[in-house]
Tab-separated table of C-alpha atoms in Angstrom:
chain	number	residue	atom	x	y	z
A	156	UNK	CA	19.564	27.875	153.913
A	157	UNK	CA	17.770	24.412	153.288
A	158	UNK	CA	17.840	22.543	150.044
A	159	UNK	CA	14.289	20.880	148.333
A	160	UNK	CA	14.284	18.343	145.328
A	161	UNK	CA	10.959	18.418	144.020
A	162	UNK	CA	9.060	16.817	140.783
A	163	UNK	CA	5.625	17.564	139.069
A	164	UNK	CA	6.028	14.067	138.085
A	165	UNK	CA	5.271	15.381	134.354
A	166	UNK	CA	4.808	12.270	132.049
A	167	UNK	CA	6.103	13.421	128.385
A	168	UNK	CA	8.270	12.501	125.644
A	169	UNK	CA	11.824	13.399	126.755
A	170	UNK	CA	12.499	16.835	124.836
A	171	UNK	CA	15.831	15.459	123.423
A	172	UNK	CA	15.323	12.138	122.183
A	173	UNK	CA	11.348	12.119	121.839
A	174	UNK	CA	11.355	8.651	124.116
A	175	UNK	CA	8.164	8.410	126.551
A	176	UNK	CA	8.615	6.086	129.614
A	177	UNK	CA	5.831	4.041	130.318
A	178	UNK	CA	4.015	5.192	133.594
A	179	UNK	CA	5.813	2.512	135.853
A	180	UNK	CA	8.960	3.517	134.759
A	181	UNK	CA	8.445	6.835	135.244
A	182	UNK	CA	7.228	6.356	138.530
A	183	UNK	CA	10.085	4.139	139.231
A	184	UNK	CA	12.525	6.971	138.228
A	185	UNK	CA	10.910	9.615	140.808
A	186	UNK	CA	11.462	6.762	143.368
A	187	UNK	CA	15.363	6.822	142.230
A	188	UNK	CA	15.166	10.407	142.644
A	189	UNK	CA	14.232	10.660	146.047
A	190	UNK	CA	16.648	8.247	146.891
A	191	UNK	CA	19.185	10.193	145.470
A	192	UNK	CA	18.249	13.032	146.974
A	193	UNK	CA	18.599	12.109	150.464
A	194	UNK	CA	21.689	10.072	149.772
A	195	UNK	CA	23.206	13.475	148.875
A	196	UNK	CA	22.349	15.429	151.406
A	197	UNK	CA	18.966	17.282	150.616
A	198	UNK	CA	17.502	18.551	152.901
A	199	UNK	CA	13.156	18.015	151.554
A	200	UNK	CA	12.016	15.941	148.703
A	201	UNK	CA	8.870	17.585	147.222
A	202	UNK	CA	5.998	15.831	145.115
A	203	UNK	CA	3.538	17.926	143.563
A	204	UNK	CA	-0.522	17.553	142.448
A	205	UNK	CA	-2.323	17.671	139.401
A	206	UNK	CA	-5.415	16.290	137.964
A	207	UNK	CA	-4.829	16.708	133.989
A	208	UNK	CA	-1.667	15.450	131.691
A	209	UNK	CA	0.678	15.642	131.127
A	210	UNK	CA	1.442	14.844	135.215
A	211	UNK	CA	0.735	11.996	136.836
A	212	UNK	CA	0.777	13.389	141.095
A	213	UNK	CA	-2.415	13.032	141.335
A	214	UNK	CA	-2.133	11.349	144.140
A	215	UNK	CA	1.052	12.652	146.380
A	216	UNK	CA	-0.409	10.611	149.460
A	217	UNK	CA	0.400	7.499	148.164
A	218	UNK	CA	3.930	8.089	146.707
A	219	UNK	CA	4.908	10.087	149.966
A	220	UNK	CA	3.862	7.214	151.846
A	221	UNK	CA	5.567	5.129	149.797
A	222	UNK	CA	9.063	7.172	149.856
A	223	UNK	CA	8.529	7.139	153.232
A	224	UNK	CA	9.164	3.755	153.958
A	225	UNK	CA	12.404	3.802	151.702
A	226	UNK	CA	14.242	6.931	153.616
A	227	UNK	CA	14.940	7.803	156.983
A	228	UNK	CA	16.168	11.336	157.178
A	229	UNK	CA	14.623	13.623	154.315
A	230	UNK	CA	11.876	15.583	154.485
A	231	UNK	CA	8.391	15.127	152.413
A	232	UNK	CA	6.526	17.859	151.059
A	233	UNK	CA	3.432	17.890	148.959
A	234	UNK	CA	4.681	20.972	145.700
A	235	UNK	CA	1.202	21.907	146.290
A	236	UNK	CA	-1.685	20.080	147.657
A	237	UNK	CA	-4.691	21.537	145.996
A	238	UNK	CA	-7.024	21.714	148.697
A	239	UNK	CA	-9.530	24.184	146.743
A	240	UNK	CA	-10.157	20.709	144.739
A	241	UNK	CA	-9.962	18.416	148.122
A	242	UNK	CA	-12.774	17.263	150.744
A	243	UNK	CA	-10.457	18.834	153.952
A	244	UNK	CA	-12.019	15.996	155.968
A	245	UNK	CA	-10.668	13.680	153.466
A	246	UNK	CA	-7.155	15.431	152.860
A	247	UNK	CA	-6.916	15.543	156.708
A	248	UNK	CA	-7.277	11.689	157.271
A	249	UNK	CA	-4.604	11.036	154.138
A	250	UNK	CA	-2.070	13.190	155.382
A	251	UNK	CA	-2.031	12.709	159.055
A	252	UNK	CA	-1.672	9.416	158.438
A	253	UNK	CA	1.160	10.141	156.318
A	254	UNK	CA	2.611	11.893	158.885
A	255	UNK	CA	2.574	9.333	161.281
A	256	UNK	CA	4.172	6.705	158.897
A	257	UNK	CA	7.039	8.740	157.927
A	258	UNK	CA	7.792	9.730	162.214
A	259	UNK	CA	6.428	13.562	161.608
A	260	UNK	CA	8.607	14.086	158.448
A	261	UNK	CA	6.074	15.475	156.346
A	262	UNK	CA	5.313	19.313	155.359
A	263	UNK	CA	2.307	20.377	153.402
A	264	UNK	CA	2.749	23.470	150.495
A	265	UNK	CA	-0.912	23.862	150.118
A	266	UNK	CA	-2.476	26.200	146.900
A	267	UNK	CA	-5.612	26.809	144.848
A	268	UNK	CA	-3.612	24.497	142.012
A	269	UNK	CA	-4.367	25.917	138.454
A	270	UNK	CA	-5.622	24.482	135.421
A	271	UNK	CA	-8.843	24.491	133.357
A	272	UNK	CA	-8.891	20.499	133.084
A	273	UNK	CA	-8.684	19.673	136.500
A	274	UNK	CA	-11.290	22.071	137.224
A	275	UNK	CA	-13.842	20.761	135.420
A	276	UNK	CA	-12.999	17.566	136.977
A	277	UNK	CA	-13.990	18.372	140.168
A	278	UNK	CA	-16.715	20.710	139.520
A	279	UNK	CA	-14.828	23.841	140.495
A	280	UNK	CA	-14.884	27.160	138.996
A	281	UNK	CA	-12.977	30.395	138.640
A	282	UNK	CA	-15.540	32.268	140.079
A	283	UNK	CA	-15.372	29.802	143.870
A	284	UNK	CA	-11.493	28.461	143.583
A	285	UNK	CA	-10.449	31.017	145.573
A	286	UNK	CA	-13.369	30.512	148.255
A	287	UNK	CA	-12.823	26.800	148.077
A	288	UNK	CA	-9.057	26.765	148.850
A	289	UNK	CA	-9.517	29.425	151.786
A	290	UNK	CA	-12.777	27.260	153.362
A	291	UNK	CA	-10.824	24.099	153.091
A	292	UNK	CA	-7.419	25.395	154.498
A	293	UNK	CA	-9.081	26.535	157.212
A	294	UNK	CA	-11.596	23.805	158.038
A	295	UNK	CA	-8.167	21.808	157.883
A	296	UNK	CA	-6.291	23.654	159.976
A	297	UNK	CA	-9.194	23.159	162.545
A	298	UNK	CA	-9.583	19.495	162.101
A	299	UNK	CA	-5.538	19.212	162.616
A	300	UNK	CA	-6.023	21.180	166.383
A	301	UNK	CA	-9.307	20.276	167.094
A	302	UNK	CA	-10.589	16.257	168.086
A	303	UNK	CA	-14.117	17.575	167.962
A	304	UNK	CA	-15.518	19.734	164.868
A	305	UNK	CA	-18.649	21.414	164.388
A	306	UNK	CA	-18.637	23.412	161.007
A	307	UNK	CA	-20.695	24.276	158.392
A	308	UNK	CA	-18.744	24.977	155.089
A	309	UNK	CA	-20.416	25.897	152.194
A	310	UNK	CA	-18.615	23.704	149.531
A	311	UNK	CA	-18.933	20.194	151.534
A	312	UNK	CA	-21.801	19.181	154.381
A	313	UNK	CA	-21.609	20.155	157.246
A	314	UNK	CA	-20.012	18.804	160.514
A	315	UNK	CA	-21.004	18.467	163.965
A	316	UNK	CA	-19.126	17.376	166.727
A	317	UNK	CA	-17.287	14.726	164.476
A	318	UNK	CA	-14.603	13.157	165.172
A	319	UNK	CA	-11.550	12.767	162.264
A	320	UNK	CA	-9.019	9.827	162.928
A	321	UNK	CA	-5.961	9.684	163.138
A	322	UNK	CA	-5.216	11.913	166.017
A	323	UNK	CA	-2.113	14.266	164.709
A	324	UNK	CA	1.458	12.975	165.287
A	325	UNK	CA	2.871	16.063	164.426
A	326	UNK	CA	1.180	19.094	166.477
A	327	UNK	CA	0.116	21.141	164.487
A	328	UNK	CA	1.631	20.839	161.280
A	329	UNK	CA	3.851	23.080	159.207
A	330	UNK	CA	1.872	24.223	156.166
A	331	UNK	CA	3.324	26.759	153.149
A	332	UNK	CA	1.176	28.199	151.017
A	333	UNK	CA	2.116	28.495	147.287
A	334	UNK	CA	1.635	31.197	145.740
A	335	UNK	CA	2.576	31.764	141.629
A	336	UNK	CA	0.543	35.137	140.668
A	337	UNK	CA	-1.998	35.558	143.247
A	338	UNK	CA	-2.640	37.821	146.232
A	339	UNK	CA	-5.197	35.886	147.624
A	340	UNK	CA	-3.038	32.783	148.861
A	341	UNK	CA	-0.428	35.473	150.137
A	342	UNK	CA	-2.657	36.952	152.423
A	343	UNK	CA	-4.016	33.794	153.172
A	344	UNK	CA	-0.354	33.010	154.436
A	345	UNK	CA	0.146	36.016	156.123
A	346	UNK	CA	-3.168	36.284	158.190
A	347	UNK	CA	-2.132	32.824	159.597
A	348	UNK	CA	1.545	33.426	160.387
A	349	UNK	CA	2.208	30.469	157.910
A	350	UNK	CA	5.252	30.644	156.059
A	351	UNK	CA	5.301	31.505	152.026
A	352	UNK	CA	6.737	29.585	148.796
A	353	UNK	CA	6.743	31.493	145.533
A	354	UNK	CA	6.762	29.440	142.448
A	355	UNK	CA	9.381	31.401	140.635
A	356	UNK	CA	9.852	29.395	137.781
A	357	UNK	CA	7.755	30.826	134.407
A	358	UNK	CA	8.285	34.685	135.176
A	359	UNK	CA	11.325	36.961	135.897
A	360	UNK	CA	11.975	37.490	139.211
A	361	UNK	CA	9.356	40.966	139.549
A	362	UNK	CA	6.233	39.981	139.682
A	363	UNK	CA	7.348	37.159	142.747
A	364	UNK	CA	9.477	39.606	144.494
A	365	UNK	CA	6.337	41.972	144.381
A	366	UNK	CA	3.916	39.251	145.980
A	367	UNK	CA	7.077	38.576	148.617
A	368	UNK	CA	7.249	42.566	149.457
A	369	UNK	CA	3.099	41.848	149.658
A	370	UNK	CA	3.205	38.758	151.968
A	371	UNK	CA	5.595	40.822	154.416
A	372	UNK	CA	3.767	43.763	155.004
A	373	UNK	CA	0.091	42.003	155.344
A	374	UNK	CA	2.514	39.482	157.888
A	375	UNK	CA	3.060	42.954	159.495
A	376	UNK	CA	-0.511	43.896	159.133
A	377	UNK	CA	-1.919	40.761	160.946
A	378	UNK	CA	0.503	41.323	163.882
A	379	UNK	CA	2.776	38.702	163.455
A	380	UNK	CA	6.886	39.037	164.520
A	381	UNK	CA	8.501	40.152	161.032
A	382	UNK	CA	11.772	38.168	162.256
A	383	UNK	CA	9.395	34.939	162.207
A	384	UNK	CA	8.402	35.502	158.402
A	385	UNK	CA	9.837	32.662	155.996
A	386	UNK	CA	9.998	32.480	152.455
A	387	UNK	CA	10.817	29.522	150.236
A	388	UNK	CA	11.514	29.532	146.884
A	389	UNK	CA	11.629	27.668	143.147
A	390	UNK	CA	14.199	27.501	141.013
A	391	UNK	CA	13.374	27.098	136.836
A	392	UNK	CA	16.176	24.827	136.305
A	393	UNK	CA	19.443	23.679	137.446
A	394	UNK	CA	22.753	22.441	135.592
A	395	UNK	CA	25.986	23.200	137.025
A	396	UNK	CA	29.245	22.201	135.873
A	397	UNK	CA	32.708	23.176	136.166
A	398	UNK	CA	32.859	26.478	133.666
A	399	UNK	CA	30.038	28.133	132.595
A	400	UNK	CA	30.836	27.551	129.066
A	401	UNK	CA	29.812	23.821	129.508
A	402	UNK	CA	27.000	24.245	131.675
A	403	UNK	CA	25.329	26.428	129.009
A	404	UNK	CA	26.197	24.008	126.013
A	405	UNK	CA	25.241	20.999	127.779
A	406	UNK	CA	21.864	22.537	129.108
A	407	UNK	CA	21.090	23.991	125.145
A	408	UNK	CA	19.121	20.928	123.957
A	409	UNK	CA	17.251	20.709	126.880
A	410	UNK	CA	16.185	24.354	126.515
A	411	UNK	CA	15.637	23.921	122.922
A	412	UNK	CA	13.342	20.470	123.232
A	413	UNK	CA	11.339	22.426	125.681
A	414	UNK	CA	11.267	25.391	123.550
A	415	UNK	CA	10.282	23.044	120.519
A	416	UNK	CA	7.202	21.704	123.231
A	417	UNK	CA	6.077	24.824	124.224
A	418	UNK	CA	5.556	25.889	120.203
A	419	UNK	CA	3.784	22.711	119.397
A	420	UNK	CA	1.240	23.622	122.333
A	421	UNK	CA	0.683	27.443	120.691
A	422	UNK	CA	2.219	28.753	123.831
A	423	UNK	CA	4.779	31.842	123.631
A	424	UNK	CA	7.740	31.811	125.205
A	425	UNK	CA	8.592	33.866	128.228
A	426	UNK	CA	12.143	33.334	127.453
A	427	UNK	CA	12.554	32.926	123.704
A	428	UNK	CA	16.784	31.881	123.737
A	429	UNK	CA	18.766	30.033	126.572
A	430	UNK	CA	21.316	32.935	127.320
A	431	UNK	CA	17.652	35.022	128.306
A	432	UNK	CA	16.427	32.176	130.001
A	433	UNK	CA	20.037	31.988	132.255
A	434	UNK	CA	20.385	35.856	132.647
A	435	UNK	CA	16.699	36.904	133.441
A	436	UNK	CA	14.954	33.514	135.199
A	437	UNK	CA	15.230	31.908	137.957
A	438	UNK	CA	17.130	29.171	136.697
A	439	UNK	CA	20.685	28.563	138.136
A	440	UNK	CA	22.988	27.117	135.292
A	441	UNK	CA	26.465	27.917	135.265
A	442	UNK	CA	29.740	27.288	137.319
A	443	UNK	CA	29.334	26.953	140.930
A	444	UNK	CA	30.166	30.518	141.726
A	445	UNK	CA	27.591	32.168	139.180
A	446	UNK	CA	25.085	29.577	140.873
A	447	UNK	CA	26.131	30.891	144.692
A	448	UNK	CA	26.164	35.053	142.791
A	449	UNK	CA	22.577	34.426	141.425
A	450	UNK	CA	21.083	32.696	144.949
A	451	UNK	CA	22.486	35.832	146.395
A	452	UNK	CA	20.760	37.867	143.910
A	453	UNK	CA	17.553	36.582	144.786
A	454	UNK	CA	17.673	36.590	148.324
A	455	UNK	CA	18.083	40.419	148.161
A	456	UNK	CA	14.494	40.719	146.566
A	457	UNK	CA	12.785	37.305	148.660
A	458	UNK	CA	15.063	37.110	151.780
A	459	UNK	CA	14.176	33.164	151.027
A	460	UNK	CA	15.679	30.612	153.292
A	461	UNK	CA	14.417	27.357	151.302
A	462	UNK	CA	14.882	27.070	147.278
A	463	UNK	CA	13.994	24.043	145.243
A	464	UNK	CA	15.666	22.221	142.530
A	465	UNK	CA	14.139	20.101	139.887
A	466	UNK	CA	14.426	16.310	140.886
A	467	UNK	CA	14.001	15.442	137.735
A	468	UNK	CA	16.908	15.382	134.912
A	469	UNK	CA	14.519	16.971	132.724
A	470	UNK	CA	16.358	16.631	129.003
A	471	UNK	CA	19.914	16.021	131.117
A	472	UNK	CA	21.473	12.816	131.011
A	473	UNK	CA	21.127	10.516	134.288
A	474	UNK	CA	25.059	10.985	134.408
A	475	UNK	CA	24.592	14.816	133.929
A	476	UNK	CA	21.846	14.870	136.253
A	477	UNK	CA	23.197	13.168	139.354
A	478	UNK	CA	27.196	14.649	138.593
A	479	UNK	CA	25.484	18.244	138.889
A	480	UNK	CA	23.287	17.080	142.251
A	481	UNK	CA	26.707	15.965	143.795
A	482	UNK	CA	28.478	19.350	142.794
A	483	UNK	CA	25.759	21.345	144.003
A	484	UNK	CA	26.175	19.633	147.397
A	485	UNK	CA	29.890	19.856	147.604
A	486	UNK	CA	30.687	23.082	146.387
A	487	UNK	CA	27.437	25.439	146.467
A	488	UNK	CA	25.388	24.113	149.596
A	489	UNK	CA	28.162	24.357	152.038
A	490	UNK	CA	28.821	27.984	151.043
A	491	UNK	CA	24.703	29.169	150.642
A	492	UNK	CA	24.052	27.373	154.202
A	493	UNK	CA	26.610	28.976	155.674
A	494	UNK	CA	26.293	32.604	154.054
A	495	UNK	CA	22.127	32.448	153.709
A	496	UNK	CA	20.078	31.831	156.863
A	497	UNK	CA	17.836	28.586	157.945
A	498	UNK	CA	13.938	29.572	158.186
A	499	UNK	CA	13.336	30.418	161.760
A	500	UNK	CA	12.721	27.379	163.230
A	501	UNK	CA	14.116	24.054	163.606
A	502	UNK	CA	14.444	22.202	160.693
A	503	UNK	CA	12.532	19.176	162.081
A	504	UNK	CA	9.025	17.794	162.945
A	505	UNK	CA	6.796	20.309	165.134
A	506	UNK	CA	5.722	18.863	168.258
A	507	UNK	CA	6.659	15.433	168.689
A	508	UNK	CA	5.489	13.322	172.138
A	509	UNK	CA	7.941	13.685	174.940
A	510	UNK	CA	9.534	16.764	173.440
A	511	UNK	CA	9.143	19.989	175.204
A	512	UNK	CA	7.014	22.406	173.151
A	513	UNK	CA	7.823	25.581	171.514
A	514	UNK	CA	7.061	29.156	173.484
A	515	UNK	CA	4.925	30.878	171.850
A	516	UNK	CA	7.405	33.619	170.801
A	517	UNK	CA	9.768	30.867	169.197
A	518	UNK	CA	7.151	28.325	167.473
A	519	UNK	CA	7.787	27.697	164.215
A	520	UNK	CA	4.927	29.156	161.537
A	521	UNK	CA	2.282	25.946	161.538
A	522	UNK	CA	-0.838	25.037	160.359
């Protein structure tokens, strides 16, 4: 099993003390984050999108790149890029050259992206999200194989024979698709033979094992190798500590600050007390071996090989936050890498010059 970190990069008042970083700060902290993260061991380091507030990702590009030139080993995912709200020409020339700065570290999670504000923004609507995000993933997906396009999309002008620079480093890509409630960007996924991350973070774990069951049998319709399906995913919170006794009472004011939140926006609680939110989400606080038991517990309804952790402390302390990181990597990694299996591929860049490519019956799921 492999191990992300990712952040949202949400910009609020910490749900403890009330205290709002300014924007440098916080950005500075998501730097410290994704240090940490690879100095631990981790095995991705995730930053996601969004157009509205509270977040601040609106523009993952530039912070990957950025984190790029500060690590060496960890891989960089975008937690999702929202290409139904992208130019794909655009997107393609951002990220490639992403990839090539970071030496072919980078993965894409790609999704439709929710949220009313960021819609209107770009000029999107319920009624074409879905047909955006499926035109540009695939007019992406072209542009990443093909030096020479000729296309006419109906959400952006057409193309012919044009030419998108950078040429790829990594060939093709690995792209996930993200999927929180939706069929379409499962069978989007599946009709591609491009591997699957299920939010898993608001709900309990039904409705996501239901789209995973979903993505598996339209893999199986398309015609794709079942053994070759992978599934990755989230996690709605993480605090372990020695006993679960002080897991749970150092994680209760961060539950209850975001609790307090969630009542000042009007919205209702999924889980209305912490010991519902640890026995029927997907978060993993507790001692190491109820963290392990509830991994396990999942992987019997997704068969996941990747999960994400918050990056962020979130409400924890900084000490908290990085003593829990360092216990989940010496006590729980070792035993869920060993006991849970790595996605079916090699866990490094697709492709690269000089190196002998994949067969076809053992290349990884890509773009």
């Amino acid at each position: 099993m492999r191990f992300l970190a990712i952040t949202l990069i949400v910009h609020a008042p910490h749900p403890v003390t009330g205290e709002l970083k300014s924007t440098q700060d916080r950005f500075r902290e998501v730097i410290g984050n994704a240090l940490l993260a690879e100095e631990l061991g981790f095995d991705g380091f995730g930053v996601g999108e969004r157009h509205e507030r509270p977040f601040i990702s609106s523009a993952p590009p530039v912070v990957l790149s950025h984190l790029a030139a500060l690590t060496s080993r960890i891989r960089l995912f975008t937690a999702v890029t929202t290409l139904s709200l992208l130019d794909p020409v655009r997107a393609y020339e951002d990220y490639a050259t992403l990839d090539h700065l970071s030496g072919g570290r980078l993965e894409l999670i790609v999704g439709k992206g929710n949220g009313s504000a960021q819609r209107e923004l770009f000029d999107v609507t319920t009624e074409d999200q879905w047909a955006r995000n499926a035109e540009s993933y695939e007019l992406f997906r072209r542009i990443w194989r093909e030096r020479r396009i000729t296309a006419e999309p109906r959400f952006r002008p057409a193309l012919t024979e044009a030419e998108v620079w950078p040429e790829p480093y990594q060939q093709p890509i690995r792209i996930w698709h993200g999927s929180a409630t939706s069929r379409e960007s499962v069978d989007l996924a599946a009709r591609y033979g491009d591997p699957l991350f299920s939010a898993n973070v608001t709900n309990p774990i039904e409705p996501y094992a239901e789209l995973v069951r979903y993505y598996r049998e339209r893999w199986a319709h398309y015609g794709h190798d079942p053994a070759l399906a992978a599934v990755g995913a989230g996690s709605a919170g993480y605090y372990a500590a020695r006993t679960s006794q002080e897991a749970v009472a150092a994680y209760r004011p961060v539950f209850e600050g975001h609790l307090a939140f969630q009542k000042r926006l009007g919205v209702e609680p999924v889980f209305a007390t912490l010991e519902d939110f640890v026995e029927r989400s997907s978060a993993l606080i507790g001692s190491p071996q109820q963290v392990i038991e509830k991994v396990h517990r999942y992987h019997e309804q997704f068969g996941h090989t990747v999960l994400h952790l918050h990056a962020d402390a979130g409400g924890l302390t900084e000490t908290q936050h990085r003593d829990a990181l360092e216990l989940f990597q010496a006590e729980i990694a070792p035993v869920l890498r060993k006991e849970i299996p790595d996605p079916p591929w090699p866990w490094a860049p697709v492709g690269l010059p000089g190196e002998p490519a994949a067969s076809p019956a053992t290349a990884a799921p890509a773009a």
